[in-house]
XYZ file of N, CA and C in Angstrom:
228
model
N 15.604 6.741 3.371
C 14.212 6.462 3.063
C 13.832 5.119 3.663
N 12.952 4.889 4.046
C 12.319 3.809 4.784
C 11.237 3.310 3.940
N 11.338 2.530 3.456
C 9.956 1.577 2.732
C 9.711 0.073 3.508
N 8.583 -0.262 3.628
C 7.896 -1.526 4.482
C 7.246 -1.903 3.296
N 7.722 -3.683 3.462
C 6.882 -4.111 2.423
C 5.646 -5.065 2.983
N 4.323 -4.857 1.971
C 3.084 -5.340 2.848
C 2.979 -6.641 1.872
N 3.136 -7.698 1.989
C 2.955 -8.843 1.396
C 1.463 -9.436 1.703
N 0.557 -8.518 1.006
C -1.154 -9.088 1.000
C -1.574 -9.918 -0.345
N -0.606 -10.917 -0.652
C -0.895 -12.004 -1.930
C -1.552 -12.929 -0.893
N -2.889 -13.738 -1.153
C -3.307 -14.678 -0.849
C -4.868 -13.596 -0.247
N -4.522 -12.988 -0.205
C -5.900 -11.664 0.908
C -6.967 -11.320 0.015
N -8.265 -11.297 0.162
C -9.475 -10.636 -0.808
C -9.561 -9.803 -0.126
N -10.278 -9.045 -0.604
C -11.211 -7.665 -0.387
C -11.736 -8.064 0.779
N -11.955 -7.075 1.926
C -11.230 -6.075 2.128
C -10.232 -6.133 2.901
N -9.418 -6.775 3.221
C -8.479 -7.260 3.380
C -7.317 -6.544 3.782
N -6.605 -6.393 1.892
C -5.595 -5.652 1.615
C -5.530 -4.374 2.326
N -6.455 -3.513 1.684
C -6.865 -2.154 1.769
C -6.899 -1.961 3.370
N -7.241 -2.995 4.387
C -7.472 -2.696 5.769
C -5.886 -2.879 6.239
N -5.202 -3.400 5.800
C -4.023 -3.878 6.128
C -3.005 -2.438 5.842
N -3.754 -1.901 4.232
C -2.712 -0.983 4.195
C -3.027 0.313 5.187
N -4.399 0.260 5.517
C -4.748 1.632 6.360
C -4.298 1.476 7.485
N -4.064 0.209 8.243
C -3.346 0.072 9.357
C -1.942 0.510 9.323
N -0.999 0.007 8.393
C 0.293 0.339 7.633
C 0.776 1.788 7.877
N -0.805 2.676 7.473
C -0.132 3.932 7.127
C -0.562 4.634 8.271
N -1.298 4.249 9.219
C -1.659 4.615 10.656
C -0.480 4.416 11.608
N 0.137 3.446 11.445
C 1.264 3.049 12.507
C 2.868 3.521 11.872
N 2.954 4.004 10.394
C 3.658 4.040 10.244
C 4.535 5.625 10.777
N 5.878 5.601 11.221
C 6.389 6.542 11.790
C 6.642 7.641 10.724
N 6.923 8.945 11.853
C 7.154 10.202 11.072
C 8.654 9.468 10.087
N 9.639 8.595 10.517
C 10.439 8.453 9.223
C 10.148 7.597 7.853
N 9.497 7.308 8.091
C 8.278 6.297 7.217
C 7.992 6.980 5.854
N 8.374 6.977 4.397
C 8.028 7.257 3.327
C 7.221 6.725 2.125
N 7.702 5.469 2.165
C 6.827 4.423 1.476
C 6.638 3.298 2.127
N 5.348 2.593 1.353
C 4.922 1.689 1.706
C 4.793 0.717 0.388
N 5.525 -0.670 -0.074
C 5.171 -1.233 -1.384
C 4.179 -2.238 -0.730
N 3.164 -2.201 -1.502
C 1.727 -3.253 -1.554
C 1.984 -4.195 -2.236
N 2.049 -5.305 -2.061
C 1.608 -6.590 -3.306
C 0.951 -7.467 -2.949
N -0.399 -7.348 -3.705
C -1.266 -8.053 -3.701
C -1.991 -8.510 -5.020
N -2.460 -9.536 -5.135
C -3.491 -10.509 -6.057
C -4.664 -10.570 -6.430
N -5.447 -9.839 -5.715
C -7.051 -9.531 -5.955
C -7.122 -8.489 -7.066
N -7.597 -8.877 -7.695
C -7.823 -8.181 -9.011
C -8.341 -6.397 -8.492
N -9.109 -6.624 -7.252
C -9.944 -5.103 -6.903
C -8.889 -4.561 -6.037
N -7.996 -5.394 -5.517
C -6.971 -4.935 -4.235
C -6.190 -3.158 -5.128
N -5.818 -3.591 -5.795
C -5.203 -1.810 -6.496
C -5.749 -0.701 -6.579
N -7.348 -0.714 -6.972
C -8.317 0.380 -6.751
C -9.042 0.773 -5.513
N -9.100 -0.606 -4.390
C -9.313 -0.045 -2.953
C -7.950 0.610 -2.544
N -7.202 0.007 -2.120
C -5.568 0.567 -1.792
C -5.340 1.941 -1.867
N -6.239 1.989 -3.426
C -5.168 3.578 -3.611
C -6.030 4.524 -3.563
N -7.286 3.824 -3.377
C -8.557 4.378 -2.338
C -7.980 5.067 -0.520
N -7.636 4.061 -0.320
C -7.419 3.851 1.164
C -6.122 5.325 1.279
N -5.340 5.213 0.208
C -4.188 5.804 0.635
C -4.248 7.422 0.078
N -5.182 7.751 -1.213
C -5.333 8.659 -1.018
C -5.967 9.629 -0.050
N -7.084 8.495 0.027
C -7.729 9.243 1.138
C -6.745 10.128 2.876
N -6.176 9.391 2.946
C -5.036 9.435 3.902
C -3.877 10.312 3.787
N -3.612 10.707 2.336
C -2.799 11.746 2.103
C -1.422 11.193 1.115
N -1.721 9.835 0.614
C -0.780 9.550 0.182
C -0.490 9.166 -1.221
N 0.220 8.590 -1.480
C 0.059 9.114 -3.172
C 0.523 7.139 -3.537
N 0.116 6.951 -4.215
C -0.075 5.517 -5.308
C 0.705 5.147 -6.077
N 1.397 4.546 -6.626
C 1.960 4.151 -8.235
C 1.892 2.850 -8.138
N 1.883 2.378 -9.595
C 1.970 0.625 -9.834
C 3.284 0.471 -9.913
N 4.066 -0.540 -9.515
C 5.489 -1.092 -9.553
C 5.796 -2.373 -9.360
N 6.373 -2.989 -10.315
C 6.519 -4.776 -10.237
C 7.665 -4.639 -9.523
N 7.229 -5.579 -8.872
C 7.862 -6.146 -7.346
C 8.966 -7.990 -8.043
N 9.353 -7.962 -7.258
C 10.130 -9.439 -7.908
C 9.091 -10.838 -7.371
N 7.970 -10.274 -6.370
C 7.497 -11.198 -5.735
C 5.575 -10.959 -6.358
N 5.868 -9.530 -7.668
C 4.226 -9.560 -8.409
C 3.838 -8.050 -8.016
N 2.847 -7.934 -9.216
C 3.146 -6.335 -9.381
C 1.930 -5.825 -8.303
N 2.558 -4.533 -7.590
C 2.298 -4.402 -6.285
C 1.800 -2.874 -6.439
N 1.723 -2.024 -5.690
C 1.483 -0.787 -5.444
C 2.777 0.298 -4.391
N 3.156 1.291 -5.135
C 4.048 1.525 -3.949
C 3.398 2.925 -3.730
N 3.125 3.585 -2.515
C 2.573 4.471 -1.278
C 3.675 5.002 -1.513
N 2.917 6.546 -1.593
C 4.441 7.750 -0.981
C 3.891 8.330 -0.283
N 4.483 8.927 1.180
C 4.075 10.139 2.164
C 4.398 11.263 2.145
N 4.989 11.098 0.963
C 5.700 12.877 0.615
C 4.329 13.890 0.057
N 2.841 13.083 0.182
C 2.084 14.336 -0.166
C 1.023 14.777 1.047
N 1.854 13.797 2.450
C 1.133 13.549 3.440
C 0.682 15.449 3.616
């Protein structure tokens, strides 16, 4: 399994969310997850905006570095 981590702490709106759509645009056919962590209070509800839209699926998960979002492509 391949997970990339997107370290968007310090990023506002829209920011994150552009960062993760890039993420999941470039990311390769071995590519499964993606963990998000970011700080903007709105960054979690665009994100999982961004990623459903795209085919991918969301969960919240604390990260050691702040609680983040982790992307799955298994509903690509």
């Amino acid at each position: 399994m391949s997970e990339t981590l997107l370290d968007l702490r310090g990023m506002r709106c829209p920011w994150p969310a552009l960062r993760v759509a890039r993420a999941i645009r470039e990311a390769g056919p071995d590519a499964t997850a993606i963990l998000a962590v970011a700080d903007d209070p709105i960054a979690p509800r665009e994100i999982t905006a961004v990623a459903t839209e795209r085919g991918w699926a969301a969960t919240p998960k604390i990260t050691q570095i702040g609680p983040g979002l982790r992307l799955s492509a298994n509903v690509r």
